[in-house]
Amino acid sequence: MSETEPGQVADAVQGNWVDRLAPAATRPYLRLSRADRPIGTWLLLLPCWWGLLLALSFTGRAPTLYDVWIFVGCAIGAFLMRGAGCTWNDITDRDFDGSVARTASRPIPSGQVSVKQALAWAAIQALISFGILLTFNWPTILLGVISLVPVAIYPFAKRITWWPQVFLGLAFNWGALLAWTAHTGSLSLAPVLLYLGGIAWTLFYDTIYAHQDREDDAMIGIKSTARLFAENTKTWLRGFIAATLLLIGAAVVVALVPGGNILALVVALGGVWAMGWHLSYQLIRLDIDNPDLCLKLFRSNRDAGLIPALFFAAALFV
């Protein structure tokens, strides 16, 4: 497929299934949902899996079919709610996106989809997600409804604060609270620590991502931690790595120590340690003036987040 094919989004994964296989009429909507850029779905989903896996260790109960459904339902919900959130983001940012080289090819500024069509598509995705949410317990349903607040606010944050990545973190890591509550029926300290650790992680990876648009953002008045930190970015990112590891590590300790299984604790903390090495490797490679590398490193956070998930899963069986 030619990189200049009409409708293809500039930063989409080359050869993605949307551009190759999806019916032509559905492609603009799938592009609105970022189905051609799956990394965001992973970054929304992984905190859900962290929360569920730590909750299973915390309660010490064997996984049930309901837990399998939480695992699968979170995956489907992450895809849909990421799509709804991205559609809402593109609606609110449509005037800005047309002025930024990387985003001018998105469906709304490029004229593939109207604002009314985009609003309808966002509503459809949100309603299906709500249907999935209704299969969980009432505390989880309440948390799911509350999660719409940071989702709605995030697109406007970049206009009023230098820290919009905090608002993205509030939205993207909500699944840690939700999945824990879906299994246990209530919140406690461990998922809150996990949630805060996820926010620190989001500050790390989304600052890297924002460096792609630093110059365009400056011209149109969009704020970001990338612009705020500038040449001091690596120092700040080093701090975000430390916060991520300390907070997620603390969540593991709080969740697993009551069970008395020291080997499970060591395995789970090993996942946090390994994630730290992955983030440190990203930091070593980072060149904030190389947009292609920034995008590559940002995408590699799928693997960074999968590492603790795999270790948390292994801790259930030791």
PDB file of C-alpha atoms in Angstrom:
ATOM      1  CA  MET A   1       0.000   0.000   0.000  1.00  0.00           C
ATOM      2  CA  SER A   2       1.259   3.430  -0.882  1.00  0.00           C
ATOM      3  CA  GLU A   3       1.986   5.746   2.034  1.00  0.00           C
ATOM      4  CA  THR A   4       0.128   8.491   0.158  1.00  0.00           C
ATOM      5  CA  GLU A   5      -3.103   6.554  -0.339  1.00  0.00           C
ATOM      6  CA  PRO A   6      -6.061   8.915   0.341  1.00  0.00           C
ATOM      7  CA  GLY A   7      -7.430   8.613   3.846  1.00  0.00           C
ATOM      8  CA  GLN A   8      -4.424   6.951   5.442  1.00  0.00           C
ATOM      9  CA  VAL A   9      -3.381   8.680   8.664  1.00  0.00           C
ATOM     10  CA  ALA A  10       0.209   9.918   8.767  1.00  0.00           C
ATOM     11  CA  ASP A  11       1.284   8.166  11.990  1.00  0.00           C
ATOM     12  CA  ALA A  12      -0.627   4.926  11.457  1.00  0.00           C
ATOM     13  CA  VAL A  13       1.230   1.638  11.604  1.00  0.00           C
ATOM     14  CA  GLN A  14       2.259   0.826   8.051  1.00  0.00           C
ATOM     15  CA  GLY A  15       0.344  -2.124   6.599  1.00  0.00           C
ATOM     16  CA  ASN A  16      -2.211  -2.071   9.419  1.00  0.00           C
ATOM     17  CA  TRP A  17      -5.383  -4.133   9.078  1.00  0.00           C
ATOM     18  CA  VAL A  18      -7.676  -1.093   8.746  1.00  0.00           C
ATOM     19  CA  ASP A  19      -5.959   0.179   5.607  1.00  0.00           C
ATOM     20  CA  ARG A  20      -5.582  -3.333   4.157  1.00  0.00           C
ATOM     21  CA  LEU A  21      -8.687  -5.269   5.108  1.00  0.00           C
ATOM     22  CA  ALA A  22     -11.495  -3.117   6.488  1.00  0.00           C
ATOM     23  CA  PRO A  23     -14.382  -2.213   4.136  1.00  0.00           C
ATOM     24  CA  ALA A  24     -13.802   1.242   2.677  1.00  0.00           C
ATOM     25  CA  ALA A  25     -16.917   2.720   4.285  1.00  0.00           C
ATOM     26  CA  THR A  26     -15.750   1.741   7.779  1.00  0.00           C
ATOM     27  CA  ARG A  27     -12.177   2.981   7.515  1.00  0.00           C
ATOM     28  CA  PRO A  28     -12.743   6.626   8.510  1.00  0.00           C
ATOM     29  CA  TYR A  29     -14.554   5.508  11.676  1.00  0.00           C
ATOM     30  CA  LEU A  30     -11.950   2.909  12.557  1.00  0.00           C
ATOM     31  CA  ARG A  31      -9.291   5.577  12.037  1.00  0.00           C
ATOM     32  CA  LEU A  32     -11.199   7.861  14.410  1.00  0.00           C
ATOM     33  CA  SER A  33     -11.012   5.034  16.951  1.00  0.00           C
ATOM     34  CA  ARG A  34      -7.254   4.632  16.283  1.00  0.00           C
ATOM     35  CA  ALA A  35      -7.788   0.994  15.292  1.00  0.00           C
ATOM     36  CA  ASP A  36      -4.894   1.537  12.876  1.00  0.00           C
ATOM     37  CA  ARG A  37      -2.723   2.555  15.871  1.00  0.00           C
ATOM     38  CA  PRO A  38      -3.314  -0.124  18.531  1.00  0.00           C
ATOM     39  CA  ILE A  39      -0.755   1.072  21.076  1.00  0.00           C
ATOM     40  CA  GLY A  40      -3.318   3.257  22.854  1.00  0.00           C
ATOM     41  CA  THR A  41      -5.614   0.296  23.437  1.00  0.00           C
ATOM     42  CA  TRP A  42      -2.731  -1.589  25.022  1.00  0.00           C
ATOM     43  CA  LEU A  43      -1.848   1.352  27.267  1.00  0.00           C
ATOM     44  CA  LEU A  44      -5.468   1.560  28.443  1.00  0.00           C
ATOM     45  CA  LEU A  45      -5.806  -2.205  28.891  1.00  0.00           C
ATOM     46  CA  LEU A  46      -2.604  -3.075  30.735  1.00  0.00           C
ATOM     47  CA  PRO A  47      -3.466  -1.271  34.006  1.00  0.00           C
ATOM     48  CA  CYS A  48      -6.755  -3.227  33.969  1.00  0.00           C
ATOM     49  CA  TRP A  49      -4.863  -6.504  33.799  1.00  0.00           C
ATOM     50  CA  TRP A  50      -2.438  -5.343  36.489  1.00  0.00           C
ATOM     51  CA  GLY A  51      -5.367  -4.579  38.778  1.00  0.00           C
ATOM     52  CA  LEU A  52      -7.115  -7.893  38.157  1.00  0.00           C
ATOM     53  CA  LEU A  53      -3.973 -10.001  38.578  1.00  0.00           C
ATOM     54  CA  LEU A  54      -2.958  -8.278  41.824  1.00  0.00           C
ATOM     55  CA  ALA A  55      -6.530  -8.592  43.097  1.00  0.00           C
ATOM     56  CA  LEU A  56      -6.411 -12.338  42.472  1.00  0.00           C
ATOM     57  CA  SER A  57      -3.188 -12.564  44.502  1.00  0.00           C
ATOM     58  CA  PHE A  58      -4.687 -10.374  47.224  1.00  0.00           C
ATOM     59  CA  THR A  59      -7.794 -12.510  47.724  1.00  0.00           C
ATOM     60  CA  GLY A  60      -6.002 -15.816  47.188  1.00  0.00           C
ATOM     61  CA  ARG A  61      -8.997 -17.230  45.350  1.00  0.00           C
ATOM     62  CA  ALA A  62      -8.601 -19.396  42.269  1.00  0.00           C
ATOM     63  CA  PRO A  63      -9.675 -17.580  39.081  1.00  0.00           C
ATOM     64  CA  THR A  64     -13.301 -18.191  38.146  1.00  0.00           C
ATOM     65  CA  LEU A  65     -15.164 -17.834  34.865  1.00  0.00           C
ATOM     66  CA  TYR A  66     -16.228 -14.401  36.096  1.00  0.00           C
ATOM     67  CA  ASP A  67     -12.544 -13.454  36.413  1.00  0.00           C
ATOM     68  CA  VAL A  68     -11.957 -14.701  32.869  1.00  0.00           C
ATOM     69  CA  TRP A  69     -14.812 -12.440  31.784  1.00  0.00           C
ATOM     70  CA  ILE A  70     -13.247  -9.485  33.630  1.00  0.00           C
ATOM     71  CA  PHE A  71     -10.025 -10.185  31.730  1.00  0.00           C
ATOM     72  CA  VAL A  72     -11.794 -10.391  28.348  1.00  0.00           C
ATOM     73  CA  GLY A  73     -14.357  -7.686  29.088  1.00  0.00           C
ATOM     74  CA  CYS A  74     -11.583  -5.247  29.976  1.00  0.00           C
ATOM     75  CA  ALA A  75      -9.914  -5.961  26.623  1.00  0.00           C
ATOM     76  CA  ILE A  76     -13.111  -5.314  24.664  1.00  0.00           C
ATOM     77  CA  GLY A  77     -13.940  -2.297  26.790  1.00  0.00           C
ATOM     78  CA  ALA A  78     -10.439  -0.863  26.385  1.00  0.00           C
ATOM     79  CA  PHE A  79     -10.760  -1.042  22.609  1.00  0.00           C
ATOM     80  CA  LEU A  80     -14.184   0.594  22.637  1.00  0.00           C
ATOM     81  CA  MET A  81     -13.529   3.262  25.250  1.00  0.00           C
ATOM     82  CA  ARG A  82     -10.181   4.156  23.749  1.00  0.00           C
ATOM     83  CA  GLY A  83     -12.039   4.537  20.457  1.00  0.00           C
ATOM     84  CA  ALA A  84     -14.767   6.671  22.028  1.00  0.00           C
ATOM     85  CA  GLY A  85     -12.192   8.807  23.845  1.00  0.00           C
ATOM     86  CA  CYS A  86     -10.096   9.319  20.723  1.00  0.00           C
ATOM     87  CA  THR A  87     -13.196  10.212  18.703  1.00  0.00           C
ATOM     88  CA  TRP A  88     -14.154  12.775  21.349  1.00  0.00           C
ATOM     89  CA  ASN A  89     -10.568  14.088  21.359  1.00  0.00           C
ATOM     90  CA  ASP A  90     -10.633  14.523  17.570  1.00  0.00           C
ATOM     91  CA  ILE A  91     -13.966  16.352  17.737  1.00  0.00           C
ATOM     92  CA  THR A  92     -12.672  18.839  20.301  1.00  0.00           C
ATOM     93  CA  ASP A  93      -9.264  19.211  18.604  1.00  0.00           C
ATOM     94  CA  ARG A  94     -10.472  19.403  15.002  1.00  0.00           C
ATOM     95  CA  ASP A  95      -9.306  23.003  14.509  1.00  0.00           C
ATOM     96  CA  PHE A  96      -5.889  22.336  16.064  1.00  0.00           C
ATOM     97  CA  ASP A  97      -5.333  19.042  14.241  1.00  0.00           C
ATOM     98  CA  GLY A  98      -5.545  20.715  10.853  1.00  0.00           C
ATOM     99  CA  SER A  99      -2.566  22.895  11.804  1.00  0.00           C
ATOM    100  CA  VAL A 100      -0.250  20.060  12.876  1.00  0.00           C
ATOM    101  CA  ALA A 101       1.530  18.026  10.197  1.00  0.00           C
ATOM    102  CA  ARG A 102       1.164  14.700  12.031  1.00  0.00           C
ATOM    103  CA  THR A 103      -2.574  15.105  12.699  1.00  0.00           C
ATOM    104  CA  ALA A 104      -3.850  16.969   9.624  1.00  0.00           C
ATOM    105  CA  SER A 105      -4.621  13.646   7.924  1.00  0.00           C
ATOM    106  CA  ARG A 106      -7.008  12.525  10.674  1.00  0.00           C
ATOM    107  CA  PRO A 107     -10.580  11.849   9.513  1.00  0.00           C
ATOM    108  CA  ILE A 108     -12.254  15.070  10.715  1.00  0.00           C
ATOM    109  CA  PRO A 109      -9.722  17.712   9.576  1.00  0.00           C
ATOM    110  CA  SER A 110      -9.178  15.831   6.311  1.00  0.00           C
ATOM    111  CA  GLY A 111     -12.920  15.800   5.620  1.00  0.00           C
ATOM    112  CA  GLN A 112     -13.495  12.029   5.727  1.00  0.00           C
ATOM    113  CA  VAL A 113     -16.047  12.311   8.565  1.00  0.00           C
ATOM    114  CA  SER A 114     -18.317  15.150   9.706  1.00  0.00           C
ATOM    115  CA  VAL A 115     -18.544  16.255  13.338  1.00  0.00           C
ATOM    116  CA  LYS A 116     -22.112  14.890  13.585  1.00  0.00           C
ATOM    117  CA  GLN A 117     -21.010  11.522  12.251  1.00  0.00           C
ATOM    118  CA  ALA A 118     -18.098  11.477  14.707  1.00  0.00           C
ATOM    119  CA  LEU A 119     -20.414  12.285  17.635  1.00  0.00           C
ATOM    120  CA  ALA A 120     -22.728   9.435  16.649  1.00  0.00           C
ATOM    121  CA  TRP A 121     -19.766   7.063  16.408  1.00  0.00           C
ATOM    122  CA  ALA A 122     -18.484   8.107  19.848  1.00  0.00           C
ATOM    123  CA  ALA A 123     -21.936   7.488  21.322  1.00  0.00           C
ATOM    124  CA  ILE A 124     -22.204   4.034  19.766  1.00  0.00           C
ATOM    125  CA  GLN A 125     -18.840   2.957  21.176  1.00  0.00           C
ATOM    126  CA  ALA A 126     -19.647   4.364  24.617  1.00  0.00           C
ATOM    127  CA  LEU A 127     -23.039   2.630  24.749  1.00  0.00           C
ATOM    128  CA  ILE A 128     -21.572  -0.765  23.866  1.00  0.00           C
ATOM    129  CA  SER A 129     -18.916  -0.221  26.545  1.00  0.00           C
ATOM    130  CA  PHE A 130     -21.654   0.617  29.044  1.00  0.00           C
ATOM    131  CA  GLY A 131     -23.346  -2.660  28.203  1.00  0.00           C
ATOM    132  CA  ILE A 132     -20.144  -4.506  29.140  1.00  0.00           C
ATOM    133  CA  LEU A 133     -19.825  -2.446  32.330  1.00  0.00           C
ATOM    134  CA  LEU A 134     -23.321  -3.546  33.411  1.00  0.00           C
ATOM    135  CA  THR A 135     -22.093  -7.167  33.651  1.00  0.00           C
ATOM    136  CA  PHE A 136     -19.857  -6.221  36.603  1.00  0.00           C
ATOM    137  CA  ASN A 137     -20.761  -5.474  40.228  1.00  0.00           C
ATOM    138  CA  TRP A 138     -22.319  -2.171  41.290  1.00  0.00           C
ATOM    139  CA  PRO A 139     -19.149  -0.553  42.722  1.00  0.00           C
ATOM    140  CA  THR A 140     -17.422  -1.247  39.398  1.00  0.00           C
ATOM    141  CA  ILE A 141     -20.337   0.204  37.443  1.00  0.00           C
ATOM    142  CA  LEU A 142     -20.124   3.378  39.541  1.00  0.00           C
ATOM    143  CA  LEU A 143     -16.374   3.629  38.954  1.00  0.00           C
ATOM    144  CA  GLY A 144     -16.914   3.139  35.230  1.00  0.00           C
ATOM    145  CA  VAL A 145     -19.408   5.997  35.080  1.00  0.00           C
ATOM    146  CA  ILE A 146     -17.069   8.285  37.059  1.00  0.00           C
ATOM    147  CA  SER A 147     -14.259   7.478  34.603  1.00  0.00           C
ATOM    148  CA  LEU A 148     -16.071   9.542  31.973  1.00  0.00           C
ATOM    149  CA  VAL A 149     -15.078  12.723  33.829  1.00  0.00           C
ATOM    150  CA  PRO A 150     -11.302  12.605  33.109  1.00  0.00           C
ATOM    151  CA  VAL A 151     -12.047  11.300  29.597  1.00  0.00           C
ATOM    152  CA  ALA A 152     -14.224  14.337  28.900  1.00  0.00           C
ATOM    153  CA  ILE A 153     -11.777  16.803  30.448  1.00  0.00           C
ATOM    154  CA  TYR A 154      -8.506  15.601  28.904  1.00  0.00           C
ATOM    155  CA  PRO A 155      -8.846  17.203  25.424  1.00  0.00           C
ATOM    156  CA  PHE A 156      -9.242  20.638  27.028  1.00  0.00           C
ATOM    157  CA  ALA A 157      -6.379  20.247  29.511  1.00  0.00           C
ATOM    158  CA  LYS A 158      -3.696  20.969  26.917  1.00  0.00           C
ATOM    159  CA  ARG A 159      -5.186  24.436  26.439  1.00  0.00           C
ATOM    160  CA  ILE A 160      -5.075  25.465  30.098  1.00  0.00           C
ATOM    161  CA  THR A 161      -2.187  23.611  31.753  1.00  0.00           C
ATOM    162  CA  TRP A 162       1.376  22.563  30.995  1.00  0.00           C
ATOM    163  CA  TRP A 163       0.530  19.175  32.526  1.00  0.00           C
ATOM    164  CA  PRO A 164      -2.157  17.634  30.251  1.00  0.00           C
ATOM    165  CA  GLN A 165      -0.341  14.310  30.583  1.00  0.00           C
ATOM    166  CA  VAL A 166      -1.587  14.139  34.182  1.00  0.00           C
ATOM    167  CA  PHE A 167      -5.175  14.210  32.947  1.00  0.00           C
ATOM    168  CA  LEU A 168      -4.359  11.553  30.367  1.00  0.00           C
ATOM    169  CA  GLY A 169      -2.891   9.440  33.151  1.00  0.00           C
ATOM    170  CA  LEU A 170      -6.020   9.878  35.274  1.00  0.00           C
ATOM    171  CA  ALA A 171      -8.107   8.516  32.390  1.00  0.00           C
ATOM    172  CA  PHE A 172      -5.797   5.836  31.014  1.00  0.00           C
ATOM    173  CA  ASN A 173      -5.057   4.103  34.313  1.00  0.00           C
ATOM    174  CA  TRP A 174      -8.587   4.050  35.709  1.00  0.00           C
ATOM    175  CA  GLY A 175      -8.805   0.388  34.751  1.00  0.00           C
ATOM    176  CA  ALA A 176      -6.474  -0.513  37.633  1.00  0.00           C
ATOM    177  CA  LEU A 177      -9.177   0.647  40.050  1.00  0.00           C
ATOM    178  CA  LEU A 178     -12.004  -0.809  37.978  1.00  0.00           C
ATOM    179  CA  ALA A 179     -10.613  -4.328  37.470  1.00  0.00           C
ATOM    180  CA  TRP A 180      -9.541  -4.646  41.117  1.00  0.00           C
ATOM    181  CA  THR A 181     -13.046  -3.654  42.219  1.00  0.00           C
ATOM    182  CA  ALA A 182     -14.668  -5.993  39.693  1.00  0.00           C
ATOM    183  CA  HIS A 183     -12.892  -8.901  41.391  1.00  0.00           C
ATOM    184  CA  THR A 184     -12.953  -7.838  45.061  1.00  0.00           C
ATOM    185  CA  GLY A 185     -16.097  -5.682  45.210  1.00  0.00           C
ATOM    186  CA  SER A 186     -14.329  -2.713  46.822  1.00  0.00           C
ATOM    187  CA  LEU A 187     -11.289  -0.454  46.640  1.00  0.00           C
ATOM    188  CA  SER A 188      -8.301  -0.514  48.988  1.00  0.00           C
ATOM    189  CA  LEU A 189      -4.793   0.913  49.215  1.00  0.00           C
ATOM    190  CA  ALA A 190      -3.123  -1.455  46.732  1.00  0.00           C
ATOM    191  CA  PRO A 191      -5.157  -0.447  43.645  1.00  0.00           C
ATOM    192  CA  VAL A 192      -4.809   3.244  44.540  1.00  0.00           C
ATOM    193  CA  LEU A 193      -1.021   2.865  44.651  1.00  0.00           C
ATOM    194  CA  LEU A 194      -1.166   0.936  41.379  1.00  0.00           C
ATOM    195  CA  TYR A 195      -3.262   3.709  39.837  1.00  0.00           C
ATOM    196  CA  LEU A 196      -0.805   6.394  40.928  1.00  0.00           C
ATOM    197  CA  GLY A 197       2.092   4.336  39.572  1.00  0.00           C
ATOM    198  CA  GLY A 198       0.292   4.079  36.248  1.00  0.00           C
ATOM    199  CA  ILE A 199      -0.143   7.847  36.141  1.00  0.00           C
ATOM    200  CA  ALA A 200       3.620   8.275  36.640  1.00  0.00           C
ATOM    201  CA  TRP A 201       4.178   5.804  33.801  1.00  0.00           C
ATOM    202  CA  THR A 202       1.826   7.790  31.570  1.00  0.00           C
ATOM    203  CA  LEU A 203       3.779  10.957  32.314  1.00  0.00           C
ATOM    204  CA  PHE A 204       6.886   9.098  31.160  1.00  0.00           C
ATOM    205  CA  TYR A 205       5.600   7.699  27.866  1.00  0.00           C
ATOM    206  CA  ASP A 206       3.319  10.550  26.842  1.00  0.00           C
ATOM    207  CA  THR A 207       6.029  13.145  27.371  1.00  0.00           C
ATOM    208  CA  ILE A 208       8.116  11.166  24.880  1.00  0.00           C
ATOM    209  CA  TYR A 209       5.125  11.045  22.521  1.00  0.00           C
ATOM    210  CA  ALA A 210       4.498  14.804  22.835  1.00  0.00           C
ATOM    211  CA  HIS A 211       8.021  15.626  21.682  1.00  0.00           C
ATOM    212  CA  GLN A 212       6.911  14.710  18.142  1.00  0.00           C
ATOM    213  CA  ASP A 213       4.689  17.802  18.021  1.00  0.00           C
ATOM    214  CA  ARG A 214       6.735  20.183  20.148  1.00  0.00           C
ATOM    215  CA  GLU A 215       7.342  22.784  17.437  1.00  0.00           C
ATOM    216  CA  ASP A 216       3.824  22.671  15.986  1.00  0.00           C
ATOM    217  CA  ASP A 217       2.321  22.850  19.467  1.00  0.00           C
ATOM    218  CA  ALA A 218       4.373  25.956  20.220  1.00  0.00           C
ATOM    219  CA  MET A 219       3.067  27.691  17.102  1.00  0.00           C
ATOM    220  CA  ILE A 220      -0.603  27.029  17.875  1.00  0.00           C
ATOM    221  CA  GLY A 221      -0.393  27.476  21.642  1.00  0.00           C
ATOM    222  CA  ILE A 222      -0.869  23.868  22.791  1.00  0.00           C
ATOM    223  CA  LYS A 223       0.788  23.080  26.133  1.00  0.00           C
ATOM    224  CA  SER A 224       2.517  19.828  27.093  1.00  0.00           C
ATOM    225  CA  THR A 225       5.139  18.449  29.442  1.00  0.00           C
ATOM    226  CA  ALA A 226       7.397  18.052  26.400  1.00  0.00           C
ATOM    227  CA  ARG A 227       7.376  21.819  25.879  1.00  0.00           C
ATOM    228  CA  LEU A 228       7.597  22.485  29.612  1.00  0.00           C
ATOM    229  CA  PHE A 229      10.587  20.206  30.234  1.00  0.00           C
ATOM    230  CA  ALA A 230      12.370  20.893  26.904  1.00  0.00           C
ATOM    231  CA  GLU A 231      16.076  20.121  27.294  1.00  0.00           C
ATOM    232  CA  ASN A 232      15.509  18.939  30.870  1.00  0.00           C
ATOM    233  CA  THR A 233      13.224  16.147  29.681  1.00  0.00           C
ATOM    234  CA  LYS A 234      15.550  13.267  30.577  1.00  0.00           C
ATOM    235  CA  THR A 235      15.907  14.498  34.151  1.00  0.00           C
ATOM    236  CA  TRP A 236      12.141  14.618  34.577  1.00  0.00           C
ATOM    237  CA  LEU A 237      11.672  11.234  32.901  1.00  0.00           C
ATOM    238  CA  ARG A 238      14.176   9.712  35.270  1.00  0.00           C
ATOM    239  CA  GLY A 239      12.007  10.934  38.131  1.00  0.00           C
ATOM    240  CA  PHE A 240       8.876   9.477  36.520  1.00  0.00           C
ATOM    241  CA  ILE A 241      10.589   6.099  36.215  1.00  0.00           C
ATOM    242  CA  ALA A 242      11.453   6.183  39.913  1.00  0.00           C
ATOM    243  CA  ALA A 243       7.891   7.145  40.862  1.00  0.00           C
ATOM    244  CA  THR A 244       6.438   4.422  38.620  1.00  0.00           C
ATOM    245  CA  LEU A 245       8.571   1.702  40.161  1.00  0.00           C
ATOM    246  CA  LEU A 246       8.142   2.841  43.764  1.00  0.00           C
ATOM    247  CA  LEU A 247       4.369   3.138  43.526  1.00  0.00           C
ATOM    248  CA  ILE A 248       3.739  -0.083  41.578  1.00  0.00           C
ATOM    249  CA  GLY A 249       6.218  -1.883  43.816  1.00  0.00           C
ATOM    250  CA  ALA A 250       4.386  -0.585  46.888  1.00  0.00           C
ATOM    251  CA  ALA A 251       1.086  -1.808  45.393  1.00  0.00           C
ATOM    252  CA  VAL A 252       2.587  -5.277  44.976  1.00  0.00           C
ATOM    253  CA  VAL A 253       3.824  -5.333  48.575  1.00  0.00           C
ATOM    254  CA  VAL A 254       0.478  -4.190  49.985  1.00  0.00           C
ATOM    255  CA  ALA A 255      -1.426  -6.723  47.869  1.00  0.00           C
ATOM    256  CA  LEU A 256       0.797  -9.774  48.397  1.00  0.00           C
ATOM    257  CA  VAL A 257       2.356  -9.485  51.851  1.00  0.00           C
ATOM    258  CA  PRO A 258      -0.899 -10.375  53.700  1.00  0.00           C
ATOM    259  CA  GLY A 259      -0.979 -13.708  51.848  1.00  0.00           C
ATOM    260  CA  GLY A 260       2.429 -14.688  53.225  1.00  0.00           C
ATOM    261  CA  ASN A 261       3.700 -16.177  49.955  1.00  0.00           C
ATOM    262  CA  ILE A 262       7.223 -14.787  49.792  1.00  0.00           C
ATOM    263  CA  LEU A 263       8.047 -16.456  46.468  1.00  0.00           C
ATOM    264  CA  ALA A 264       4.965 -14.894  44.832  1.00  0.00           C
ATOM    265  CA  LEU A 265       6.027 -11.513  46.225  1.00  0.00           C
ATOM    266  CA  VAL A 266       9.537 -11.905  44.800  1.00  0.00           C
ATOM    267  CA  VAL A 267       8.186 -12.919  41.382  1.00  0.00           C
ATOM    268  CA  ALA A 268       5.740  -9.992  41.233  1.00  0.00           C
ATOM    269  CA  LEU A 269       8.401  -7.496  42.319  1.00  0.00           C
ATOM    270  CA  GLY A 270      10.675  -9.009  39.664  1.00  0.00           C
ATOM    271  CA  GLY A 271       8.162  -7.795  37.090  1.00  0.00           C
ATOM    272  CA  VAL A 272       8.393  -4.258  38.435  1.00  0.00           C
ATOM    273  CA  TRP A 273      12.189  -4.477  38.382  1.00  0.00           C
ATOM    274  CA  ALA A 274      12.191  -5.731  34.764  1.00  0.00           C
ATOM    275  CA  MET A 275       9.794  -2.972  33.726  1.00  0.00           C
ATOM    276  CA  GLY A 276      12.227  -0.480  35.227  1.00  0.00           C
ATOM    277  CA  TRP A 277      15.033  -1.798  33.032  1.00  0.00           C
ATOM    278  CA  HIS A 278      12.817  -1.436  29.955  1.00  0.00           C
ATOM    279  CA  LEU A 279      11.960   2.175  30.818  1.00  0.00           C
ATOM    280  CA  SER A 280      15.613   2.945  31.535  1.00  0.00           C
ATOM    281  CA  TYR A 281      16.597   1.537  28.138  1.00  0.00           C
ATOM    282  CA  GLN A 282      14.048   3.826  26.492  1.00  0.00           C
ATOM    283  CA  LEU A 283      15.527   6.791  28.343  1.00  0.00           C
ATOM    284  CA  ILE A 284      19.064   5.914  27.235  1.00  0.00           C
ATOM    285  CA  ARG A 285      17.969   5.767  23.574  1.00  0.00           C
ATOM    286  CA  LEU A 286      15.752   8.868  23.652  1.00  0.00           C
ATOM    287  CA  ASP A 287      16.566  11.752  21.322  1.00  0.00           C
ATOM    288  CA  ILE A 288      13.870  14.396  21.765  1.00  0.00           C
ATOM    289  CA  ASP A 289      14.760  15.942  18.398  1.00  0.00           C
ATOM    290  CA  ASN A 290      14.071  12.707  16.504  1.00  0.00           C
ATOM    291  CA  PRO A 291      10.268  12.384  16.048  1.00  0.00           C
ATOM    292  CA  ASP A 292      10.459   8.925  14.473  1.00  0.00           C
ATOM    293  CA  LEU A 293      12.461   7.593  17.403  1.00  0.00           C
ATOM    294  CA  CYS A 294      10.069   9.243  19.880  1.00  0.00           C
ATOM    295  CA  LEU A 295       7.152   7.431  18.243  1.00  0.00           C
ATOM    296  CA  LYS A 296       9.047   4.131  18.251  1.00  0.00           C
ATOM    297  CA  LEU A 297       9.937   4.445  21.929  1.00  0.00           C
ATOM    298  CA  PHE A 298       6.376   5.448  22.806  1.00  0.00           C
ATOM    299  CA  ARG A 299       5.028   2.351  21.090  1.00  0.00           C
ATOM    300  CA  SER A 300       7.528   0.151  22.932  1.00  0.00           C
ATOM    301  CA  ASN A 301       5.625   0.867  26.151  1.00  0.00           C
ATOM    302  CA  ARG A 302       3.238  -1.924  25.231  1.00  0.00           C
ATOM    303  CA  ASP A 303       6.092  -4.307  25.991  1.00  0.00           C
ATOM    304  CA  ALA A 304       7.089  -2.336  29.086  1.00  0.00           C
ATOM    305  CA  GLY A 305       3.567  -2.721  30.487  1.00  0.00           C
ATOM    306  CA  LEU A 306       3.238  -6.366  29.502  1.00  0.00           C
ATOM    307  CA  ILE A 307       6.311  -7.279  31.542  1.00  0.00           C
ATOM    308  CA  PRO A 308       4.741  -6.749  34.995  1.00  0.00           C
ATOM    309  CA  ALA A 309       1.455  -8.248  33.782  1.00  0.00           C
ATOM    310  CA  LEU A 310       3.240 -11.491  32.892  1.00  0.00           C
ATOM    311  CA  PHE A 311       5.113 -11.573  36.188  1.00  0.00           C
ATOM    312  CA  PHE A 312       1.934 -10.826  38.163  1.00  0.00           C
ATOM    313  CA  ALA A 313       0.259 -13.738  36.347  1.00  0.00           C
ATOM    314  CA  ALA A 314       3.213 -16.031  37.130  1.00  0.00           C
ATOM    315  CA  ALA A 315       2.993 -15.048  40.811  1.00  0.00           C
ATOM    316  CA  LEU A 316      -0.470 -16.644  40.944  1.00  0.00           C
ATOM    317  CA  PHE A 317       1.022 -20.068  40.300  1.00  0.00           C
ATOM    318  CA  VAL A 318       3.966 -20.145  42.699  1.00  0.00           C
TER     319      VAL A 318
END
